[in-house]
mmCIF file of C-alpha atoms in Angstrom:
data_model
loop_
_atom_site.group_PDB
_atom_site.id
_atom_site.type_symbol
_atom_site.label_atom_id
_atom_site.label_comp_id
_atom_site.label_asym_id
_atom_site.label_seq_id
_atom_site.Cartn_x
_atom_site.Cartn_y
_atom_site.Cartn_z
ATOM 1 C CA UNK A 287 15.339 -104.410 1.384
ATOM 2 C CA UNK A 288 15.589 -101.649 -1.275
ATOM 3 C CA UNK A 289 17.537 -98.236 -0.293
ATOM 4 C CA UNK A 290 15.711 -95.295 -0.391
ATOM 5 C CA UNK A 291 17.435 -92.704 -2.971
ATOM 6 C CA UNK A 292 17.552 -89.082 -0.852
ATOM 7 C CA UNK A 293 15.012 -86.444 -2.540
ATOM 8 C CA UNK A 294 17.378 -83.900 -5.029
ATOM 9 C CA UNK A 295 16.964 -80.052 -3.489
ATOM 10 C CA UNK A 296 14.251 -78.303 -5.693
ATOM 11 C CA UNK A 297 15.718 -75.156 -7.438
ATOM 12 C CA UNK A 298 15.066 -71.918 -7.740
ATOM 13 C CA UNK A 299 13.515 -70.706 -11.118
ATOM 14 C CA UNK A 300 14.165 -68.130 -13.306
ATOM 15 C CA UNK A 301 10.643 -66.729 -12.747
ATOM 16 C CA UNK A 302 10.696 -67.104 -9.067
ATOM 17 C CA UNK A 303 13.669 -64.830 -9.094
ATOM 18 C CA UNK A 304 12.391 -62.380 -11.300
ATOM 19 C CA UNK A 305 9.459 -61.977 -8.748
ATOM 20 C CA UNK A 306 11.595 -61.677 -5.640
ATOM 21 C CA UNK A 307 14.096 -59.317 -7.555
ATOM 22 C CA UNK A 308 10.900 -57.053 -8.305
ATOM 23 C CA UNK A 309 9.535 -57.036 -4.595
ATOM 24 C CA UNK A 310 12.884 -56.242 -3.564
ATOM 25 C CA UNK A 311 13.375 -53.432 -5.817
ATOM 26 C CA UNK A 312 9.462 -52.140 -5.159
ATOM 27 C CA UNK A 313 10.525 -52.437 -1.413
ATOM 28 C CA UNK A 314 13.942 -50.439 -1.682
ATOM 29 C CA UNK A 315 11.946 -47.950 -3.821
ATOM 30 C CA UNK A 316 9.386 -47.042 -1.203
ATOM 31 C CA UNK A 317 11.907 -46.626 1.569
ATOM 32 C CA UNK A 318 14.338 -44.093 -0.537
ATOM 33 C CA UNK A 319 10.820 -42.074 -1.319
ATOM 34 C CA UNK A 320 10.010 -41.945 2.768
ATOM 35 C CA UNK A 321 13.287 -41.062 3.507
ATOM 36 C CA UNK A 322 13.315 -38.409 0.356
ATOM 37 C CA UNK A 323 9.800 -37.094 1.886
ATOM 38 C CA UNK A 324 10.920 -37.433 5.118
ATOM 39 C CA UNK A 325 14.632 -35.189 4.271
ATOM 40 C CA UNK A 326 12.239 -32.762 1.853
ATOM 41 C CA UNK A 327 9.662 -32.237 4.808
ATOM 42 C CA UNK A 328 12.519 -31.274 7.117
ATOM 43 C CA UNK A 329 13.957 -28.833 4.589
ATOM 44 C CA UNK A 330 10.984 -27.194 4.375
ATOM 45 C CA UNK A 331 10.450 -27.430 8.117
ATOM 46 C CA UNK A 332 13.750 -25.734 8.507
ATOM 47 C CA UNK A 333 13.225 -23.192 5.960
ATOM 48 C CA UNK A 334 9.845 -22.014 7.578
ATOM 49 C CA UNK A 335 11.361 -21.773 11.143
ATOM 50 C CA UNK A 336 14.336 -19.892 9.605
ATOM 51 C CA UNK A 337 11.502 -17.418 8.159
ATOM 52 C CA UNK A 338 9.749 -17.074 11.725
ATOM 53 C CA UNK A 339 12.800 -16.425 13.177
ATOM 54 C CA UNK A 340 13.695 -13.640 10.941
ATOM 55 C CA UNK A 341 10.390 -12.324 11.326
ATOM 56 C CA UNK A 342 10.145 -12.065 14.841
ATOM 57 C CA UNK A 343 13.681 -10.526 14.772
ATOM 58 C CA UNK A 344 12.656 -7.875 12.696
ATOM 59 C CA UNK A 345 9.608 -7.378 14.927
ATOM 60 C CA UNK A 346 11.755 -6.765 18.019
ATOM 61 C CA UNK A 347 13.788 -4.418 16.183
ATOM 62 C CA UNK A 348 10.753 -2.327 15.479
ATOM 63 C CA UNK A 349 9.294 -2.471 18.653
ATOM 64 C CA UNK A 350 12.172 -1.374 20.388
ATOM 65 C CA UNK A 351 12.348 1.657 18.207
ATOM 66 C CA UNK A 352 8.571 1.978 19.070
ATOM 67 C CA UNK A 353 9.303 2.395 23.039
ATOM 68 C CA UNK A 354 11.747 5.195 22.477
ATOM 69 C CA UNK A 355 9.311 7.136 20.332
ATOM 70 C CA UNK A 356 7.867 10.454 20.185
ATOM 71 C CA UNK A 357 6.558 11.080 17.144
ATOM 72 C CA UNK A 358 4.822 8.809 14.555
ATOM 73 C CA UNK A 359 4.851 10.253 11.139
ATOM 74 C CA UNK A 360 1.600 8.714 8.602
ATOM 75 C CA UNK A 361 1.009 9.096 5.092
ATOM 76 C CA UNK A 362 0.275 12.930 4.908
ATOM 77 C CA UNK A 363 2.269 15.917 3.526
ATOM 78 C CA UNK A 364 4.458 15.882 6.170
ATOM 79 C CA UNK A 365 4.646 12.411 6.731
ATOM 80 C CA UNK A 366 5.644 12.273 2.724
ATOM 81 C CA UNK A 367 8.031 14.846 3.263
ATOM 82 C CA UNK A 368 9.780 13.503 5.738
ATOM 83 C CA UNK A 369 10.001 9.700 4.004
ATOM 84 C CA UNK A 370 11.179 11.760 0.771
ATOM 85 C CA UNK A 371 14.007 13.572 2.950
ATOM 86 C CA UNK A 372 15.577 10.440 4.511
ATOM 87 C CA UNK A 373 18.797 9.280 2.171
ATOM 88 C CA UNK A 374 17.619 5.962 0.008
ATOM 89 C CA UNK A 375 20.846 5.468 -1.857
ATOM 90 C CA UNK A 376 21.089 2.211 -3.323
ATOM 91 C CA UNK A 377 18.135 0.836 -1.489
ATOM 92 C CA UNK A 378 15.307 3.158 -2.884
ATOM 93 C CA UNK A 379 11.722 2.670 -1.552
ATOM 94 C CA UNK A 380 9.805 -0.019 -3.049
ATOM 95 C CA UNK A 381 7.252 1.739 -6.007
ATOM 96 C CA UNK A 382 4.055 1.980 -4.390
ATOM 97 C CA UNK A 383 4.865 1.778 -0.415
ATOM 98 C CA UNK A 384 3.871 4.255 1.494
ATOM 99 C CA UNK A 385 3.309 5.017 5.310
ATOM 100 C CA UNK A 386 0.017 4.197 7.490
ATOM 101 C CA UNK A 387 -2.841 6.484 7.833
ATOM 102 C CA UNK A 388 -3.302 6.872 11.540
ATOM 103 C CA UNK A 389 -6.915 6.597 13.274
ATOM 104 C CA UNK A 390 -7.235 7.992 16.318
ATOM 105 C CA UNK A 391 -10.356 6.137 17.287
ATOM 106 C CA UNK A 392 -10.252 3.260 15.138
ATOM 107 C CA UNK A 393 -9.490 -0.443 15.513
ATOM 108 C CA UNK A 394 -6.852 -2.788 14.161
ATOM 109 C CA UNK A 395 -9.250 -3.937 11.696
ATOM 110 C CA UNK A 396 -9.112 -4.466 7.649
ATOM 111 C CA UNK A 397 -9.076 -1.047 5.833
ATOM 112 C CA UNK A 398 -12.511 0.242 4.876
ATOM 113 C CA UNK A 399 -13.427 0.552 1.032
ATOM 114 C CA UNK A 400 -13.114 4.339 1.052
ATOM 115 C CA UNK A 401 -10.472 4.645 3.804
ATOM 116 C CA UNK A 402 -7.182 3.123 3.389
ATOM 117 C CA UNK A 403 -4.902 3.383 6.124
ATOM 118 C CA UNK A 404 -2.722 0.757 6.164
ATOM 119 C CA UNK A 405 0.798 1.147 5.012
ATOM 120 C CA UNK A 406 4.008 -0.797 4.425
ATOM 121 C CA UNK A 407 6.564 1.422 5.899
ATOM 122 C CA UNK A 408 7.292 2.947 9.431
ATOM 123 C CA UNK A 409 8.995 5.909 9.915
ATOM 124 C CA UNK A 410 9.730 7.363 13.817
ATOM 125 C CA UNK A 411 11.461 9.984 15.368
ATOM 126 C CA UNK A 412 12.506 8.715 18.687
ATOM 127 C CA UNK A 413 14.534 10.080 21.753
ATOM 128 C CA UNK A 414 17.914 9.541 22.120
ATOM 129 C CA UNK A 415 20.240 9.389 25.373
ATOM 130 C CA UNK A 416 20.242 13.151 26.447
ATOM 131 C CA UNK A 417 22.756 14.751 26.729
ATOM 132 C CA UNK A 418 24.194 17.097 29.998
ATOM 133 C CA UNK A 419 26.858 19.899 29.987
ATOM 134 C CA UNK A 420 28.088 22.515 32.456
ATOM 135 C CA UNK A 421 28.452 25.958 31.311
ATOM 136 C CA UNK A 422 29.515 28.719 33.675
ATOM 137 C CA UNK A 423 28.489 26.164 36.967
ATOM 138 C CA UNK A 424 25.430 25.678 35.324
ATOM 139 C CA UNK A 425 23.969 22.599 34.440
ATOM 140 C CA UNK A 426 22.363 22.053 31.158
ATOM 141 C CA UNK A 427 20.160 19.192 29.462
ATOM 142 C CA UNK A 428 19.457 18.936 25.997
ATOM 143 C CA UNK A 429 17.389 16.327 24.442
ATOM 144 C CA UNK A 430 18.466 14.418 21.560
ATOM 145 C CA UNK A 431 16.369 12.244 18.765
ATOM 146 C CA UNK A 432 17.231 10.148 15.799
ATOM 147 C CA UNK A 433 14.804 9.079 13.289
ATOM 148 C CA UNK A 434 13.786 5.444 12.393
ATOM 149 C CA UNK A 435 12.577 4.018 9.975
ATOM 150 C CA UNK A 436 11.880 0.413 8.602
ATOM 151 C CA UNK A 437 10.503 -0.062 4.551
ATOM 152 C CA UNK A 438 10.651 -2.505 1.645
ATOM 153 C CA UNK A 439 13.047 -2.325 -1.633
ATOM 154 C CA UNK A 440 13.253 -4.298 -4.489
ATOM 155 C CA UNK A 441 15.715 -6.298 -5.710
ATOM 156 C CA UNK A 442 17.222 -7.804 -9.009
ATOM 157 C CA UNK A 443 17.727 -11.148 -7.332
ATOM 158 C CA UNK A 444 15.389 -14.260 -7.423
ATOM 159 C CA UNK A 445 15.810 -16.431 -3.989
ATOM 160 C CA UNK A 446 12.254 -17.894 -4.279
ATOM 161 C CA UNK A 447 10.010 -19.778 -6.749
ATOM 162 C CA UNK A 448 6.940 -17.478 -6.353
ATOM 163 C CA UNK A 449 9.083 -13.946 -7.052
ATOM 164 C CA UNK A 450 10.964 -13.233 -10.043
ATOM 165 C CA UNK A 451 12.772 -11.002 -8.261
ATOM 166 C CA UNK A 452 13.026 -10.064 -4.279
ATOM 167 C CA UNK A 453 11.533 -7.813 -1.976
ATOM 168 C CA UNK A 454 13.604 -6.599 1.142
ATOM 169 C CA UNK A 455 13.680 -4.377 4.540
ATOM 170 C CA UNK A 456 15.562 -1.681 4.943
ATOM 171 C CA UNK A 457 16.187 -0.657 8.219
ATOM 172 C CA UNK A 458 17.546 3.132 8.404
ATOM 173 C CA UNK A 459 18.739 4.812 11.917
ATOM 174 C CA UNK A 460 19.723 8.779 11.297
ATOM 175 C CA UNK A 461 22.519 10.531 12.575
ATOM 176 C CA UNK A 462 21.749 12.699 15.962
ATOM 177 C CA UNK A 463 20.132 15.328 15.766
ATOM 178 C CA UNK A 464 19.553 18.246 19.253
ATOM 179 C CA UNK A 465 16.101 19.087 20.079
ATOM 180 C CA UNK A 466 16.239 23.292 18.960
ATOM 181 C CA UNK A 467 13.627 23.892 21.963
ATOM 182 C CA UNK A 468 16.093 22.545 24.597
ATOM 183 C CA UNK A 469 18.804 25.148 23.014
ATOM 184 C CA UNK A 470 16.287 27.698 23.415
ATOM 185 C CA UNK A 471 15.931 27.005 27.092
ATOM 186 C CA UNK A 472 19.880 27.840 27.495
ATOM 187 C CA UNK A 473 18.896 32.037 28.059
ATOM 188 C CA UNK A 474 22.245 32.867 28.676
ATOM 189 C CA UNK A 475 23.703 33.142 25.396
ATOM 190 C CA UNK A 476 27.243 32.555 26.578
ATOM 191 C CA UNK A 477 26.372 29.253 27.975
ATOM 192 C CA UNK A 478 24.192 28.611 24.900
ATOM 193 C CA UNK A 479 27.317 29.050 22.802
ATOM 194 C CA UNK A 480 29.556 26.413 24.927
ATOM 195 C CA UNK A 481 26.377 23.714 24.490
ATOM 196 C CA UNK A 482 26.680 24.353 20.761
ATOM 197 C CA UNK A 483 30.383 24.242 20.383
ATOM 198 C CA UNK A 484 30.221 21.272 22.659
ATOM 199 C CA UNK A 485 27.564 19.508 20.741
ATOM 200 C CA UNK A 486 29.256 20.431 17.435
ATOM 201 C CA UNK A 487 32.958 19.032 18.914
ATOM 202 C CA UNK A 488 30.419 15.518 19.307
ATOM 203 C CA UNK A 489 29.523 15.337 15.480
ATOM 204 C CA UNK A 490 25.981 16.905 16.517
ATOM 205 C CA UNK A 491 25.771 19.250 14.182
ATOM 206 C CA UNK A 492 22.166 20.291 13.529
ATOM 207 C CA UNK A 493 19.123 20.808 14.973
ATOM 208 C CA UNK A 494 15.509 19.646 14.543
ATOM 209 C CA UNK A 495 12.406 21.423 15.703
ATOM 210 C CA UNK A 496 9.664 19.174 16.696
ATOM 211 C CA UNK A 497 6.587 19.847 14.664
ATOM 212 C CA UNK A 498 7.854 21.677 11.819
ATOM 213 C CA UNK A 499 7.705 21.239 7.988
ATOM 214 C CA UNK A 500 10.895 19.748 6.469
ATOM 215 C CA UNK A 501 12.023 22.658 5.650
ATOM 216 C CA UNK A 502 11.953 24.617 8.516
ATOM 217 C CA UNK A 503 12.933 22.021 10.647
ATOM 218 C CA UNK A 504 16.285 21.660 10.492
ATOM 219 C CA UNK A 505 19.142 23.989 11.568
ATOM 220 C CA UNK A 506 23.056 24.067 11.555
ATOM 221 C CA UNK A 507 25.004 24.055 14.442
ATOM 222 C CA UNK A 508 28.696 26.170 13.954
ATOM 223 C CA UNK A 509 32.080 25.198 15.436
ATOM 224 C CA UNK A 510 31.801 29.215 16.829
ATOM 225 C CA UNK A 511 28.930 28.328 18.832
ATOM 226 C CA UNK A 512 25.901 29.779 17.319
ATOM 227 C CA UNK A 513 22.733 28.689 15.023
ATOM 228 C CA UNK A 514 22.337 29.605 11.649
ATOM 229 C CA UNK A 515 19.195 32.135 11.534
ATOM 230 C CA UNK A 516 17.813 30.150 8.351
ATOM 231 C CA UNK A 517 17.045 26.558 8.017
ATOM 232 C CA UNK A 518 18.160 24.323 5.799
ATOM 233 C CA UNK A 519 16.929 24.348 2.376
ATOM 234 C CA UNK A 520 15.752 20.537 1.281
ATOM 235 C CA UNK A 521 17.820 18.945 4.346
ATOM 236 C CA UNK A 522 18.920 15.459 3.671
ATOM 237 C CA UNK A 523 18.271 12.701 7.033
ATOM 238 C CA UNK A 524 21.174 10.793 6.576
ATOM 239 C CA UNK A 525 22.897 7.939 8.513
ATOM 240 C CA UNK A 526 26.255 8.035 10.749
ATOM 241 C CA UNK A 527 29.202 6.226 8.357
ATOM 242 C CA UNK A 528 29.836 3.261 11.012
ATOM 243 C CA UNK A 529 26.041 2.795 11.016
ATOM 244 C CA UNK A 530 24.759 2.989 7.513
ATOM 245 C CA UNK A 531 21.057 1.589 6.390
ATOM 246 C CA UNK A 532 21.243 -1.783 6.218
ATOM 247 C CA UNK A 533 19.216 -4.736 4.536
ATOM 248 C CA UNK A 534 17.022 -6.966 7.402
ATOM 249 C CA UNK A 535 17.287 -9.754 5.563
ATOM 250 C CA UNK A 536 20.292 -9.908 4.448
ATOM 251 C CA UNK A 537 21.907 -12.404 1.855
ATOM 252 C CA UNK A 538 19.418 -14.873 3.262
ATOM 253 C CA UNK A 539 17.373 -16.888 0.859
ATOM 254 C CA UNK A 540 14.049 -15.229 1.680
ATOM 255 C CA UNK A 541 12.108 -12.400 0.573
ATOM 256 C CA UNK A 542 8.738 -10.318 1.988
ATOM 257 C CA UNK A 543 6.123 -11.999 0.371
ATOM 258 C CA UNK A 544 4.111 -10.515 -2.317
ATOM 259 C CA UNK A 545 0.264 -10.368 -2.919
ATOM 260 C CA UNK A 546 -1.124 -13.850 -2.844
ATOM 261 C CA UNK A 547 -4.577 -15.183 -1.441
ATOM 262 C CA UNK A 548 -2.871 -18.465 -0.732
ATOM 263 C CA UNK A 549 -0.631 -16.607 1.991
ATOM 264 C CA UNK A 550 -3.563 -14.092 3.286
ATOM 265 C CA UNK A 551 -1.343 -11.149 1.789
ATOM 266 C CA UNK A 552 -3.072 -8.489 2.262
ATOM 267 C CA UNK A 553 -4.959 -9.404 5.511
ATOM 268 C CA UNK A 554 -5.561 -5.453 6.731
ATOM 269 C CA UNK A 555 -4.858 -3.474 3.610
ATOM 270 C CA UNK A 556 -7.084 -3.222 -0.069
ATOM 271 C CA UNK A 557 -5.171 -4.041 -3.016
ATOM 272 C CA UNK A 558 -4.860 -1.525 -5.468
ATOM 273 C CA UNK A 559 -4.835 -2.709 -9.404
ATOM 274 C CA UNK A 560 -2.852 0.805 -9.894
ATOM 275 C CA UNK A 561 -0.099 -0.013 -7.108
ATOM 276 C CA UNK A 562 0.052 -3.871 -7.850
ATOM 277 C CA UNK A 563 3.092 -3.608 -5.374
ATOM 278 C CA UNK A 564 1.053 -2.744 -2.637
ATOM 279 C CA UNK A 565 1.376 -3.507 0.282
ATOM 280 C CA UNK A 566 3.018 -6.911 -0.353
ATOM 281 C CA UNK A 567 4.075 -9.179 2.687
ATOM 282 C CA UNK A 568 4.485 -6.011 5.364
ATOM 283 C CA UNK A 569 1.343 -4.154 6.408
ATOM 284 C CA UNK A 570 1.509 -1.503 8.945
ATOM 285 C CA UNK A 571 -1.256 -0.374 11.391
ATOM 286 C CA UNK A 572 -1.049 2.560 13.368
ATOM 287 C CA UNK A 573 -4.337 3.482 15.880
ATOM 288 C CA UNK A 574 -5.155 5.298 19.029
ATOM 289 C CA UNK A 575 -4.976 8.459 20.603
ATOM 290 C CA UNK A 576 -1.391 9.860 20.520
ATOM 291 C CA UNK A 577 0.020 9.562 24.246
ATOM 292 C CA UNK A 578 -0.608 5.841 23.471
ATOM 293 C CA UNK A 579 -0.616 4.672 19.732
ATOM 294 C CA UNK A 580 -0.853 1.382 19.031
ATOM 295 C CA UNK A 581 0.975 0.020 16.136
ATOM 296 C CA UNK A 582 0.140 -3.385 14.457
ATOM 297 C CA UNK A 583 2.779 -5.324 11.989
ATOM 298 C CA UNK A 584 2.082 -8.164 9.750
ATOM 299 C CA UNK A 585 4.914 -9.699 7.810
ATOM 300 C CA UNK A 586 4.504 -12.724 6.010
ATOM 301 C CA UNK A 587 8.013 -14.169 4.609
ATOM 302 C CA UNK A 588 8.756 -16.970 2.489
ATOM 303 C CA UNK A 589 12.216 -18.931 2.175
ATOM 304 C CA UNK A 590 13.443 -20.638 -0.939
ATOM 305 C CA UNK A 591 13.355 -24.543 -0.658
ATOM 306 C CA UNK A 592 15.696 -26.384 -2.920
ATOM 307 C CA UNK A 593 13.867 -28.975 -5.430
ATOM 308 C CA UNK A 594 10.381 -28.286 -3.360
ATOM 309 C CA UNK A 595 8.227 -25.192 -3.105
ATOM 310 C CA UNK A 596 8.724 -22.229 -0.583
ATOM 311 C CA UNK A 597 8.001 -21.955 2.499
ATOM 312 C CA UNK A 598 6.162 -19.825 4.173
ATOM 313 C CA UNK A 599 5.842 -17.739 8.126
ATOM 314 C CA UNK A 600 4.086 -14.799 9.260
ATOM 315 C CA UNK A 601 4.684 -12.842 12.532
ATOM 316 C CA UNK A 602 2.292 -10.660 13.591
ATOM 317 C CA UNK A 603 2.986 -7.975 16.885
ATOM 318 C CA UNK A 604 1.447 -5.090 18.124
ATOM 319 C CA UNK A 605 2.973 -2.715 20.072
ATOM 320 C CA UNK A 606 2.841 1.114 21.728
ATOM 321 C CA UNK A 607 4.309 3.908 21.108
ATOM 322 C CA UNK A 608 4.045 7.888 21.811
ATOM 323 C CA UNK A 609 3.320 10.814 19.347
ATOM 324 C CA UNK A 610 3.467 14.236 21.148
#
């Protein structure tokens, strides 16, 4: 009986190993470019929350500057005037913005061909806390405002593939200023005096009267209690020093978006081939009649994405305000 000789193990070629080598490699290949896709997709996802969130914080800001207001200014000569007057330094006004056209008994609609009203800057002058003070055992209220306003600068810094540069908010809040009507109300001119004084001893010291053109609007208010007769020549609306203008987005890597169809920017306003900057990624609608305006903003933002392209939000709120 003849012994059967065990079959030798077959090896493993050369080829064979080339071929599992390569479906190995193919395999490890696909899964690093999901999970490159998958990190990219959640950068991006991150960056475009990031953008909504600044966006609807900078909406919130504006509208509650919009409940305290009482006057809206638009894009006329006092309206101009007034944007001119308030202090810019270092953050001047982006070429081409301007304020919104108001229409009392239009809709929040796109612009018509021959009637631009939408603008990309918002300036307010709203009431402050009023203040009280007794003079002689009487008791006196005076109303005080500050203005607000909210528009875009340029600058030198590129955080985004789409913008050689960047395009920010300012957001500006004015030092106090005393209503001159309720100062006019005071008829006892010894108890007038003590408000001033008072006021003055505060770091009020001017006064605004509602209505008026720049410059006969403002007025000084003395340490010896009186008024100056004349107003101020080319009066300056500055900010307090512990609450100077400050950029809304900050040293974040985002920027208001500029014209682009791809993003819808402009969605209410007409571009203008002689104001290319206009109205970029902030559009500004202001209708209805005056004891009830409504105000529409559209900002678009997009964030800077590292190694993929930017992302993109847009925020759009409306909200009321007063213009007596």
């Amino acid at each position: 009986m003849s012994t059967r000789t065990p079959r030798r193990s077959r090896g493993v070629s050369l080829l064979e190993l080339t071929i599992a080598t390569g479906i190995f490699l193919g395999v490890m290949l696909m899964v690093q470019e999901v999970i490159s896709t998958s990190q990219r997709a959640q950068v991006y996802i991150a960056a475009r929350d990031r953008a909504s969130q600044y966006s609807a914080n900078l909406i919130a800001d504006l509208r509650g500057a919009g409940l305290a207001s009482r006057r809206v200014y638009q894009d006329d000569a006092e309206g101009r005037s007034y944007l001119a007057a308030i202090d810019m330094t270092g953050m001047p006004l982006l070429a081409d913005a301007r304020l919104p056209v108001i229409d009392a008994a239009g809709r929040l609609e796109l612009d018509g061909a021959s009637a631009p009203r939408t603008g990309n800057a918002l300036l307010l002058a709203c009431e402050d806390r009023p203040q009280e003070f007794t003079a002689t055992g009487a008791r006196y209220r005076v109303d005080i405002v500050r203005f607000f306003g909210v528009y875009p600068t340029r600058l030198p810094e590129k955080v985004v593939e789409a913008m050689p540069d960047r395009i920010d908010l300012v957001r500006f809040a004015s030092r106090q200023y005393v209503d001159k009507a309720s100062l006019d109300q005071i008829t006892v001119a010894l108890d007038r005096s003590d408000v001033v004084q008072a006021l003055h001893a505060q770091g009020i010291t001017r006064c605004w009267v509602a209505g008026a053109a720049i410059d006969s609007a403002f007025f000084q208010l003395n340490t010896d209690g009186s008024i100056t007769a004349t107003p101020i020549a080319s009066p300056v609306i500055d900010a307090p020093p512990d609450a100077l203008p400050r950029r809304m987005i900050g040293a974040t890597k985002a920027s208001v978006a500029p014209n682009s169809p791809a993003l819808r920017v402009p969605s209410f306003a007409r571009t203008d081939i002689l104001k290319p900057a206009f109205p970029s990624g902030f559009e500004v609608k202001v209708v209805g009649p005056s004891g009830g305006r409504q105000v529409l903003v559209r900002l678009t933002l997009v964030c800077g994405v590292r190694d993929g392209p930017d992302a993109d939000s847009t925020t759009v709120r409306q909200f009321s305000v007063r213009d007596l």
